Amino acid sequence: MDNILIDPNIKSENDYKRLVEIFGVKELNDNIINLLYDIVGDLHVLIRRRFFYAHRDFDILLNEYNNGKKFFLYTGRAPSKSKMHIGHLIPFIFTKWLQDKFDVNLYIQIPDEEKYWEKKADNYSEIKEYAIEDAKTIASVGFNPDKTFIFINSEYIDHLYKPAIYIAREINLNTAKNVFGFDDESTIGLPFYIALQIVPTFFENGVPLIPCGVDQDPYFRLQRDIAPKFGYNKASTILSKFVWGLQGPYTKMSASDPKSAIFIDDDYDTIKEKINKYAFSGGKPTLEEHRKYGGNPDIDVSYFWLSVLFEEDDKKLFEIREKYIQGELTTGELKSYTIEKIWSFIKEIQDRRKNININKYMYDGKLAKEMWDWEFEL
Ligand code: TYM
C-alpha cells in the first residue's frame, strides 16, 4: 500500500493526476460521461466541467444499470465545531442530482465521533448539536425524503456495531496506517472509525455509489478489498476535486478560517464583504492596466467558483472569461456577479432550511422507517 494521507496536499492540477495514479482510480473520461448522458439525457454542471474528475467502476455500474442491476447512493459529513462551507456541499449537490435522475435510495452518514477522535473538537455534546445542524443543512439540498436516510452514528450505533465487528477484523493496523498515515499521537478511535465509515456500503445488496471529495477514497479502497469476503459489492466511487479557498488557487477552503471560506449560513453582507475583501483576483492592480492588459481568469477565485458550479450556462461563462481576458470586465464587476450568484444559491438553501422537517429524513420517511428495522445479516 502507498503511504498516502487522507489529507492530500493539492497544489496543482498535476497533483490530481498524481492521486489518480497513486490511488489507482480512473479519470472520468468522455466515454463514461457520454454513457451517463445516454441514460439520463442530461449532465450536471459538476460533471460537465469535470469537477468530479475520477471514479472507481462508475462505467461498470452504468453498464450494469443498463442491464437491470441495482445501485444505491451513500455519502456523509463529519460534524465538528467548524461550520459547513460551500465545498462541503459539493458532493451533496451532485448526489441530489443523481438521486433525481436514477430515483434510488440514499444513505447519509453523520459520524459524530470522527472529528472528536481526531481532536477537532473539545466537547462531545457540542458535536452532537452540530450533527443535527449539519443534518438540517444537508437535507435542505432537497433530497427525496422517502428515499433518503440521514443517520447520526451514535444514535444508530446498535445497527452499525455488528457489521463493524466483522469489518474491523479484516483490516489490520499496518494497512490502516499505510492508507491513512496515523502516527503515534493518533487516538485509537480513528483506526476503528474506518470500519464505521465502511458499514453503510453494506446497507443494501446492490452496488454502493459514493460521490465524495477525493480525500475520502481511501476508506472505500479498503472496502473494496474486503466486501467480496462478505458477499457484498465493491463500492463504486465518483470523486471530486476541492473548491479553492478565498486566498487563491489551490488554497484550502478551511472551515476553521472564516477568511478562507463562504459558509452556508453566511448572510448577504458577509458574503459580499468576504468576496470583495479576500477573494484572490486575477485582475491587474489598476483599472488602466486591467483595461490594457486584461485579467487572468485561471488564477481568479471568483471565476473559479463560477466555473465549478455557480454559472451553469456554458456560453455565459465563456463570455465572462473572454471579457475578463480582454480587460472589458473588471475585477469589481466579476466579483459583484459572483456575489449575486453565490447568494442566490445560498439563499435557496437557507430558505428551505427554515422549513425543513428533519424527522422525515432521520426517522419518519419511508426509507428511514425501514432502516430503523434493518439488521445486518451475513
Ligand atoms: P467532511 O465532513 O470532511 O466533508 C464532507 C464532504 O465534503 C467533501 N469536501 C469538499 N469537497 C469539495 N471541496 C472542498 N473544499 C471540500 N471539503 C470537503 C469531502 O470530501 C466529503 O465528501 N469522513 C467524512 C464523513 C463521511 C463520508 C462518508 C464522506 C462519513 N461517511 C461517506 C463521504 C462518503 C468527512 O470527514 O467528511
JSON list of N, CA and C and ligand atoms in Angstrom, two decimals, residues 6 51 74-79 84-92 107-111 114-115 118 134 193 196-197 200 210-216 219-220 240-245 251-254, ligand 1:
[
{"chain": "A", "resi": 6, "resn": "ILE", "atom": "N", "xyz": [-4.84, 10.96, 4.29]},
{"chain": "A", "resi": 6, "resn": "ILE", "atom": "CA", "xyz": [-6.23, 11.31, 3.96]},
{"chain": "A", "resi": 6, "resn": "ILE", "atom": "C", "xyz": [-6.34, 12.80, 3.61]},
{"chain": "A", "resi": 51, "resn": "PHE", "atom": "N", "xyz": [-15.47, 18.72, -12.58]},
{"chain": "A", "resi": 51, "resn": "PHE", "atom": "CA", "xyz": [-15.07, 18.92, -11.19]},
{"chain": "A", "resi": 51, "resn": "PHE", "atom": "C", "xyz": [-15.10, 17.57, -10.47]},
{"chain": "A", "resi": 74, "resn": "TYR", "atom": "N", "xyz": [-24.56, 6.58, -1.35]},
{"chain": "A", "resi": 74, "resn": "TYR", "atom": "CA", "xyz": [-24.11, 6.74, 0.03]},
{"chain": "A", "resi": 74, "resn": "TYR", "atom": "C", "xyz": [-23.08, 7.86, 0.08]},
{"chain": "A", "resi": 75, "resn": "THR", "atom": "N", "xyz": [-23.23, 8.76, 1.03]},
{"chain": "A", "resi": 75, "resn": "THR", "atom": "CA", "xyz": [-22.21, 9.78, 1.25]},
{"chain": "A", "resi": 75, "resn": "THR", "atom": "C", "xyz": [-22.28, 10.26, 2.71]},
{"chain": "A", "resi": 76, "resn": "GLY", "atom": "N", "xyz": [-21.51, 11.27, 3.09]},
{"chain": "A", "resi": 76, "resn": "GLY", "atom": "CA", "xyz": [-21.53, 11.66, 4.50]},
{"chain": "A", "resi": 76, "resn": "GLY", "atom": "C", "xyz": [-20.83, 12.97, 4.79]},
{"chain": "A", "resi": 77, "resn": "ARG", "atom": "N", "xyz": [-20.94, 13.34, 6.06]},
{"chain": "A", "resi": 77, "resn": "ARG", "atom": "CA", "xyz": [-20.34, 14.59, 6.52]},
{"chain": "A", "resi": 77, "resn": "ARG", "atom": "C", "xyz": [-20.03, 14.45, 8.02]},
{"chain": "A", "resi": 78, "resn": "ALA", "atom": "N", "xyz": [-18.78, 14.74, 8.37]},
{"chain": "A", "resi": 78, "resn": "ALA", "atom": "CA", "xyz": [-18.39, 14.59, 9.78]},
{"chain": "A", "resi": 78, "resn": "ALA", "atom": "C", "xyz": [-18.48, 15.94, 10.50]},
{"chain": "A", "resi": 79, "resn": "PRO", "atom": "N", "xyz": [-19.39, 16.08, 11.46]},
{"chain": "A", "resi": 79, "resn": "PRO", "atom": "CA", "xyz": [-19.54, 17.36, 12.15]},
{"chain": "A", "resi": 79, "resn": "PRO", "atom": "C", "xyz": [-18.38, 17.65, 13.08]},
{"chain": "A", "resi": 84, "resn": "MET", "atom": "N", "xyz": [-20.33, 24.24, 8.14]},
{"chain": "A", "resi": 84, "resn": "MET", "atom": "CA", "xyz": [-20.24, 23.74, 6.75]},
{"chain": "A", "resi": 84, "resn": "MET", "atom": "C", "xyz": [-20.01, 24.91, 5.80]},
{"chain": "A", "resi": 85, "resn": "HIS", "atom": "N", "xyz": [-19.10, 24.70, 4.85]},
{"chain": "A", "resi": 85, "resn": "HIS", "atom": "CA", "xyz": [-18.87, 25.72, 3.82]},
{"chain": "A", "resi": 85, "resn": "HIS", "atom": "C", "xyz": [-19.30, 25.19, 2.45]},
{"chain": "A", "resi": 86, "resn": "ILE", "atom": "N", "xyz": [-19.18, 26.04, 1.43]},
{"chain": "A", "resi": 86, "resn": "ILE", "atom": "CA", "xyz": [-19.71, 25.64, 0.13]},
{"chain": "A", "resi": 86, "resn": "ILE", "atom": "C", "xyz": [-19.01, 24.39, -0.43]},
{"chain": "A", "resi": 87, "resn": "GLY", "atom": "N", "xyz": [-17.74, 24.20, -0.06]},
{"chain": "A", "resi": 87, "resn": "GLY", "atom": "CA", "xyz": [-17.04, 22.98, -0.52]},
{"chain": "A", "resi": 87, "resn": "GLY", "atom": "C", "xyz": [-17.70, 21.72, 0.00]},
{"chain": "A", "resi": 88, "resn": "HIS", "atom": "N", "xyz": [-18.14, 21.77, 1.26]},
{"chain": "A", "resi": 88, "resn": "HIS", "atom": "CA", "xyz": [-18.77, 20.59, 1.86]},
{"chain": "A", "resi": 88, "resn": "HIS", "atom": "C", "xyz": [-20.06, 20.20, 1.16]},
{"chain": "A", "resi": 89, "resn": "LEU", "atom": "N", "xyz": [-20.69, 21.17, 0.50]},
{"chain": "A", "resi": 89, "resn": "LEU", "atom": "CA", "xyz": [-21.98, 20.85, -0.13]},
{"chain": "A", "resi": 89, "resn": "LEU", "atom": "C", "xyz": [-21.84, 20.20, -1.51]},
{"chain": "A", "resi": 90, "resn": "ILE", "atom": "N", "xyz": [-20.64, 20.33, -2.08]},
{"chain": "A", "resi": 90, "resn": "ILE", "atom": "CA", "xyz": [-20.44, 19.83, -3.46]},
{"chain": "A", "resi": 90, "resn": "ILE", "atom": "C", "xyz": [-20.92, 18.38, -3.64]},
{"chain": "A", "resi": 91, "resn": "PRO", "atom": "N", "xyz": [-20.45, 17.45, -2.78]},
{"chain": "A", "resi": 91, "resn": "PRO", "atom": "CA", "xyz": [-20.90, 16.07, -3.01]},
{"chain": "A", "resi": 91, "resn": "PRO", "atom": "C", "xyz": [-22.42, 15.91, -2.85]},
{"chain": "A", "resi": 92, "resn": "PHE", "atom": "N", "xyz": [-23.01, 16.70, -1.96]},
{"chain": "A", "resi": 92, "resn": "PHE", "atom": "CA", "xyz": [-24.45, 16.56, -1.72]},
{"chain": "A", "resi": 92, "resn": "PHE", "atom": "C", "xyz": [-25.26, 17.08, -2.90]},
{"chain": "A", "resi": 107, "resn": "TYR", "atom": "N", "xyz": [-28.19, 7.03, 1.44]},
{"chain": "A", "resi": 107, "resn": "TYR", "atom": "CA", "xyz": [-27.84, 6.98, 2.87]},
{"chain": "A", "resi": 107, "resn": "TYR", "atom": "C", "xyz": [-26.81, 8.05, 3.16]},
{"chain": "A", "resi": 108, "resn": "ILE", "atom": "N", "xyz": [-27.08, 8.85, 4.18]},
{"chain": "A", "resi": 108, "resn": "ILE", "atom": "CA", "xyz": [-26.14, 9.92, 4.53]},
{"chain": "A", "resi": 108, "resn": "ILE", "atom": "C", "xyz": [-25.68, 9.72, 5.97]},
{"chain": "A", "resi": 109, "resn": "GLN", "atom": "N", "xyz": [-24.40, 9.46, 6.11]},
{"chain": "A", "resi": 109, "resn": "GLN", "atom": "CA", "xyz": [-23.83, 9.20, 7.44]},
{"chain": "A", "resi": 109, "resn": "GLN", "atom": "C", "xyz": [-23.32, 10.50, 8.07]},
{"chain": "A", "resi": 110, "resn": "ILE", "atom": "N", "xyz": [-23.68, 10.71, 9.33]},
{"chain": "A", "resi": 110, "resn": "ILE", "atom": "CA", "xyz": [-23.15, 11.84, 10.10]},
{"chain": "A", "resi": 110, "resn": "ILE", "atom": "C", "xyz": [-22.36, 11.23, 11.26]},
{"chain": "A", "resi": 111, "resn": "PRO", "atom": "N", "xyz": [-21.08, 10.98, 11.05]},
{"chain": "A", "resi": 111, "resn": "PRO", "atom": "CA", "xyz": [-20.30, 10.33, 12.10]},
{"chain": "A", "resi": 111, "resn": "PRO", "atom": "C", "xyz": [-19.90, 11.36, 13.15]},
{"chain": "A", "resi": 114, "resn": "GLU", "atom": "N", "xyz": [-16.13, 10.97, 14.56]},
{"chain": "A", "resi": 114, "resn": "GLU", "atom": "CA", "xyz": [-14.89, 11.06, 13.77]},
{"chain": "A", "resi": 114, "resn": "GLU", "atom": "C", "xyz": [-14.01, 12.25, 14.16]},
{"chain": "A", "resi": 115, "resn": "LYS", "atom": "N", "xyz": [-14.59, 13.46, 14.10]},
{"chain": "A", "resi": 115, "resn": "LYS", "atom": "CA", "xyz": [-13.77, 14.66, 14.36]},
{"chain": "A", "resi": 115, "resn": "LYS", "atom": "C", "xyz": [-13.43, 14.78, 15.84]},
{"chain": "A", "resi": 118, "resn": "GLU", "atom": "N", "xyz": [-10.53, 12.78, 16.19]},
{"chain": "A", "resi": 118, "resn": "GLU", "atom": "CA", "xyz": [-9.42, 13.49, 15.55]},
{"chain": "A", "resi": 118, "resn": "GLU", "atom": "C", "xyz": [-8.98, 14.68, 16.39]},
{"chain": "A", "resi": 134, "resn": "ASP", "atom": "N", "xyz": [-25.95, 20.17, 10.98]},
{"chain": "A", "resi": 134, "resn": "ASP", "atom": "CA", "xyz": [-25.43, 19.76, 9.67]},
{"chain": "A", "resi": 134, "resn": "ASP", "atom": "C", "xyz": [-26.45, 18.91, 8.92]},
{"chain": "A", "resi": 193, "resn": "TYR", "atom": "N", "xyz": [-12.67, 3.74, 13.44]},
{"chain": "A", "resi": 193, "resn": "TYR", "atom": "CA", "xyz": [-13.66, 4.54, 12.70]},
{"chain": "A", "resi": 193, "resn": "TYR", "atom": "C", "xyz": [-13.75, 4.09, 11.23]},
{"chain": "A", "resi": 196, "resn": "LEU", "atom": "N", "xyz": [-16.52, 1.92, 10.72]},
{"chain": "A", "resi": 196, "resn": "LEU", "atom": "CA", "xyz": [-17.83, 2.58, 10.80]},
{"chain": "A", "resi": 196, "resn": "LEU", "atom": "C", "xyz": [-18.19, 3.30, 9.50]},
{"chain": "A", "resi": 197, "resn": "GLN", "atom": "N", "xyz": [-17.19, 3.83, 8.82]},
{"chain": "A", "resi": 197, "resn": "GLN", "atom": "CA", "xyz": [-17.50, 4.51, 7.55]},
{"chain": "A", "resi": 197, "resn": "GLN", "atom": "C", "xyz": [-17.75, 3.49, 6.43]},
{"chain": "A", "resi": 200, "resn": "PRO", "atom": "N", "xyz": [-22.03, 1.42, 6.00]},
{"chain": "A", "resi": 200, "resn": "PRO", "atom": "CA", "xyz": [-23.19, 1.73, 5.15]},
{"chain": "A", "resi": 200, "resn": "PRO", "atom": "C", "xyz": [-23.08, 1.19, 3.72]},
{"chain": "A", "resi": 210, "resn": "ILE", "atom": "N", "xyz": [-20.70, 6.10, -4.35]},
{"chain": "A", "resi": 210, "resn": "ILE", "atom": "CA", "xyz": [-20.35, 7.10, -3.34]},
{"chain": "A", "resi": 210, "resn": "ILE", "atom": "C", "xyz": [-19.76, 8.35, -3.97]},
{"chain": "A", "resi": 211, "resn": "PRO", "atom": "N", "xyz": [-20.54, 9.43, -4.06]},
{"chain": "A", "resi": 211, "resn": "PRO", "atom": "CA", "xyz": [-19.98, 10.70, -4.52]},
{"chain": "A", "resi": 211, "resn": "PRO", "atom": "C", "xyz": [-19.32, 11.39, -3.33]},
{"chain": "A", "resi": 212, "resn": "CYS", "atom": "N", "xyz": [-18.06, 11.79, -3.47]},
{"chain": "A", "resi": 212, "resn": "CYS", "atom": "CA", "xyz": [-17.36, 12.45, -2.35]},
{"chain": "A", "resi": 212, "resn": "CYS", "atom": "C", "xyz": [-16.11, 13.14, -2.87]},
{"chain": "A", "resi": 213, "resn": "GLY", "atom": "N", "xyz": [-15.48, 13.92, -1.99]},
{"chain": "A", "resi": 213, "resn": "GLY", "atom": "CA", "xyz": [-14.21, 14.51, -2.33]},
{"chain": "A", "resi": 213, "resn": "GLY", "atom": "C", "xyz": [-13.15, 13.41, -2.41]},
{"chain": "A", "resi": 214, "resn": "VAL", "atom": "N", "xyz": [-12.10, 13.67, -3.16]},
{"chain": "A", "resi": 214, "resn": "VAL", "atom": "CA", "xyz": [-11.11, 12.63, -3.41]},
{"chain": "A", "resi": 214, "resn": "VAL", "atom": "C", "xyz": [-10.40, 12.19, -2.12]},
{"chain": "A", "resi": 215, "resn": "ASP", "atom": "N", "xyz": [-10.44, 13.03, -1.08]},
{"chain": "A", "resi": 215, "resn": "ASP", "atom": "CA", "xyz": [-9.81, 12.67, 0.20]},
{"chain": "A", "resi": 215, "resn": "ASP", "atom": "C", "xyz": [-10.48, 11.48, 0.87]},
{"chain": "A", "resi": 216, "resn": "GLN", "atom": "N", "xyz": [-11.73, 11.19, 0.50]},
{"chain": "A", "resi": 216, "resn": "GLN", "atom": "CA", "xyz": [-12.45, 10.10, 1.16]},
{"chain": "A", "resi": 216, "resn": "GLN", "atom": "C", "xyz": [-12.23, 8.75, 0.50]},
{"chain": "A", "resi": 219, "resn": "TYR", "atom": "N", "xyz": [-11.01, 5.19, 2.36]},
{"chain": "A", "resi": 219, "resn": "TYR", "atom": "CA", "xyz": [-11.94, 4.29, 3.07]},
{"chain": "A", "resi": 219, "resn": "TYR", "atom": "C", "xyz": [-12.49, 3.23, 2.13]},
{"chain": "A", "resi": 220, "resn": "PHE", "atom": "N", "xyz": [-12.79, 3.69, 0.93]},
{"chain": "A", "resi": 220, "resn": "PHE", "atom": "CA", "xyz": [-13.51, 2.79, 0.03]},
{"chain": "A", "resi": 220, "resn": "PHE", "atom": "C", "xyz": [-12.56, 1.88, -0.74]},
{"chain": "A", "resi": 240, "resn": "SER", "atom": "N", "xyz": [-14.54, 14.09, -6.42]},
{"chain": "A", "resi": 240, "resn": "SER", "atom": "CA", "xyz": [-14.42, 15.48, -6.88]},
{"chain": "A", "resi": 240, "resn": "SER", "atom": "C", "xyz": [-13.10, 16.10, -6.42]},
{"chain": "A", "resi": 241, "resn": "LYS", "atom": "N", "xyz": [-12.76, 17.15, -7.12]},
{"chain": "A", "resi": 241, "resn": "LYS", "atom": "CA", "xyz": [-11.64, 17.99, -6.70]},
{"chain": "A", "resi": 241, "resn": "LYS", "atom": "C", "xyz": [-12.10, 18.85, -5.52]},
{"chain": "A", "resi": 242, "resn": "PHE", "atom": "N", "xyz": [-11.22, 19.72, -5.06]},
{"chain": "A", "resi": 242, "resn": "PHE", "atom": "CA", "xyz": [-11.56, 20.60, -3.93]},
{"chain": "A", "resi": 242, "resn": "PHE", "atom": "C", "xyz": [-11.81, 22.03, -4.40]},
{"chain": "A", "resi": 243, "resn": "VAL", "atom": "N", "xyz": [-12.81, 22.64, -3.78]},
{"chain": "A", "resi": 243, "resn": "VAL", "atom": "CA", "xyz": [-13.08, 24.05, -4.04]},
{"chain": "A", "resi": 243, "resn": "VAL", "atom": "C", "xyz": [-11.97, 24.87, -3.38]},
{"chain": "A", "resi": 244, "resn": "TRP", "atom": "N", "xyz": [-11.40, 25.80, -4.13]},
{"chain": "A", "resi": 244, "resn": "TRP", "atom": "CA", "xyz": [-10.34, 26.65, -3.56]},
{"chain": "A", "resi": 244, "resn": "TRP", "atom": "C", "xyz": [-10.90, 27.55, -2.45]},
{"chain": "A", "resi": 245, "resn": "GLY", "atom": "N", "xyz": [-10.02, 27.90, -1.53]},
{"chain": "A", "resi": 245, "resn": "GLY", "atom": "CA", "xyz": [-10.38, 28.92, -0.54]},
{"chain": "A", "resi": 245, "resn": "GLY", "atom": "C", "xyz": [-10.27, 30.31, -1.15]},
{"chain": "A", "resi": 251, "resn": "THR", "atom": "N", "xyz": [-5.65, 26.89, -2.64]},
{"chain": "A", "resi": 251, "resn": "THR", "atom": "CA", "xyz": [-5.64, 27.03, -1.19]},
{"chain": "A", "resi": 251, "resn": "THR", "atom": "C", "xyz": [-6.83, 26.26, -0.65]},
{"chain": "A", "resi": 252, "resn": "LYS", "atom": "N", "xyz": [-6.76, 25.92, 0.61]},
{"chain": "A", "resi": 252, "resn": "LYS", "atom": "CA", "xyz": [-7.80, 25.11, 1.21]},
{"chain": "A", "resi": 252, "resn": "LYS", "atom": "C", "xyz": [-8.95, 25.98, 1.70]},
{"chain": "A", "resi": 253, "resn": "MET", "atom": "N", "xyz": [-10.17, 25.60, 1.33]},
{"chain": "A", "resi": 253, "resn": "MET", "atom": "CA", "xyz": [-11.30, 26.27, 1.95]},
{"chain": "A", "resi": 253, "resn": "MET", "atom": "C", "xyz": [-11.44, 25.61, 3.31]},
{"chain": "A", "resi": 254, "resn": "SER", "atom": "N", "xyz": [-10.99, 26.32, 4.33]},
{"chain": "A", "resi": 254, "resn": "SER", "atom": "CA", "xyz": [-10.90, 25.68, 5.64]},
{"chain": "A", "resi": 254, "resn": "SER", "atom": "C", "xyz": [-11.98, 26.22, 6.56]},
{"chain": "B", "resi": 1, "resn": "TYM", "atom": "P1", "xyz": [-16.12, 16.04, 5.74]},
{"chain": "B", "resi": 1, "resn": "TYM", "atom": "O1", "xyz": [-17.15, 16.45, 6.71]},
{"chain": "B", "resi": 1, "resn": "TYM", "atom": "O2", "xyz": [-14.71, 16.45, 5.96]},
{"chain": "B", "resi": 1, "resn": "TYM", "atom": "O3", "xyz": [-16.54, 16.55, 4.30]},
{"chain": "B", "resi": 1, "resn": "TYM", "atom": "C1", "xyz": [-17.81, 16.26, 3.73]},
{"chain": "B", "resi": 1, "resn": "TYM", "atom": "C2", "xyz": [-17.66, 16.05, 2.22]},
{"chain": "B", "resi": 1, "resn": "TYM", "atom": "O4", "xyz": [-17.20, 17.25, 1.60]},
{"chain": "B", "resi": 1, "resn": "TYM", "atom": "C3", "xyz": [-16.04, 17.00, 0.83]},
{"chain": "B", "resi": 1, "resn": "TYM", "atom": "N1", "xyz": [-15.24, 18.24, 0.88]},
{"chain": "B", "resi": 1, "resn": "TYM", "atom": "C4", "xyz": [-15.01, 19.04, -0.17]},
{"chain": "B", "resi": 1, "resn": "TYM", "atom": "N2", "xyz": [-15.40, 18.93, -1.45]},
{"chain": "B", "resi": 1, "resn": "TYM", "atom": "C5", "xyz": [-15.01, 19.90, -2.30]},
{"chain": "B", "resi": 1, "resn": "TYM", "atom": "N3", "xyz": [-14.27, 20.98, -1.93]},
{"chain": "B", "resi": 1, "resn": "TYM", "atom": "C6", "xyz": [-13.87, 21.14, -0.65]},
{"chain": "B", "resi": 1, "resn": "TYM", "atom": "N4", "xyz": [-13.15, 22.21, -0.31]},
{"chain": "B", "resi": 1, "resn": "TYM", "atom": "C7", "xyz": [-14.24, 20.14, 0.30]},
{"chain": "B", "resi": 1, "resn": "TYM", "atom": "N5", "xyz": [-14.04, 19.96, 1.63]},
{"chain": "B", "resi": 1, "resn": "TYM", "atom": "C8", "xyz": [-14.65, 18.80, 1.95]},
{"chain": "B", "resi": 1, "resn": "TYM", "atom": "C9", "xyz": [-15.40, 15.78, 1.47]},
{"chain": "B", "resi": 1, "resn": "TYM", "atom": "O5", "xyz": [-14.56, 15.09, 0.59]},
{"chain": "B", "resi": 1, "resn": "TYM", "atom": "C10", "xyz": [-16.62, 14.97, 1.85]},
{"chain": "B", "resi": 1, "resn": "TYM", "atom": "O6", "xyz": [-17.11, 14.23, 0.74]},
{"chain": "B", "resi": 1, "resn": "TYM", "atom": "N6", "xyz": [-15.19, 11.13, 6.76]},
{"chain": "B", "resi": 1, "resn": "TYM", "atom": "C11", "xyz": [-16.09, 12.08, 6.10]},
{"chain": "B", "resi": 1, "resn": "TYM", "atom": "C12", "xyz": [-17.56, 11.90, 6.50]},
{"chain": "B", "resi": 1, "resn": "TYM", "atom": "C13", "xyz": [-18.18, 10.68, 5.87]},
{"chain": "B", "resi": 1, "resn": "TYM", "atom": "C14", "xyz": [-18.27, 10.42, 4.48]},
{"chain": "B", "resi": 1, "resn": "TYM", "atom": "C15", "xyz": [-18.93, 9.15, 4.38]},
{"chain": "B", "resi": 1, "resn": "TYM", "atom": "C16", "xyz": [-17.87, 11.12, 3.35]},
{"chain": "B", "resi": 1, "resn": "TYM", "atom": "C17", "xyz": [-18.77, 9.63, 6.53]},
{"chain": "B", "resi": 1, "resn": "TYM", "atom": "N7", "xyz": [-19.23, 8.69, 5.61]},
{"chain": "B", "resi": 1, "resn": "TYM", "atom": "C18", "xyz": [-19.18, 8.60, 3.12]},
{"chain": "B", "resi": 1, "resn": "TYM", "atom": "C19", "xyz": [-18.14, 10.56, 2.11]},
{"chain": "B", "resi": 1, "resn": "TYM", "atom": "C20", "xyz": [-18.76, 9.30, 1.99]},
{"chain": "B", "resi": 1, "resn": "TYM", "atom": "C21", "xyz": [-15.65, 13.52, 6.38]},
{"chain": "B", "resi": 1, "resn": "TYM", "atom": "O7", "xyz": [-14.88, 13.78, 7.28]},
{"chain": "B", "resi": 1, "resn": "TYM", "atom": "O8", "xyz": [-16.20, 14.46, 5.53]}
]
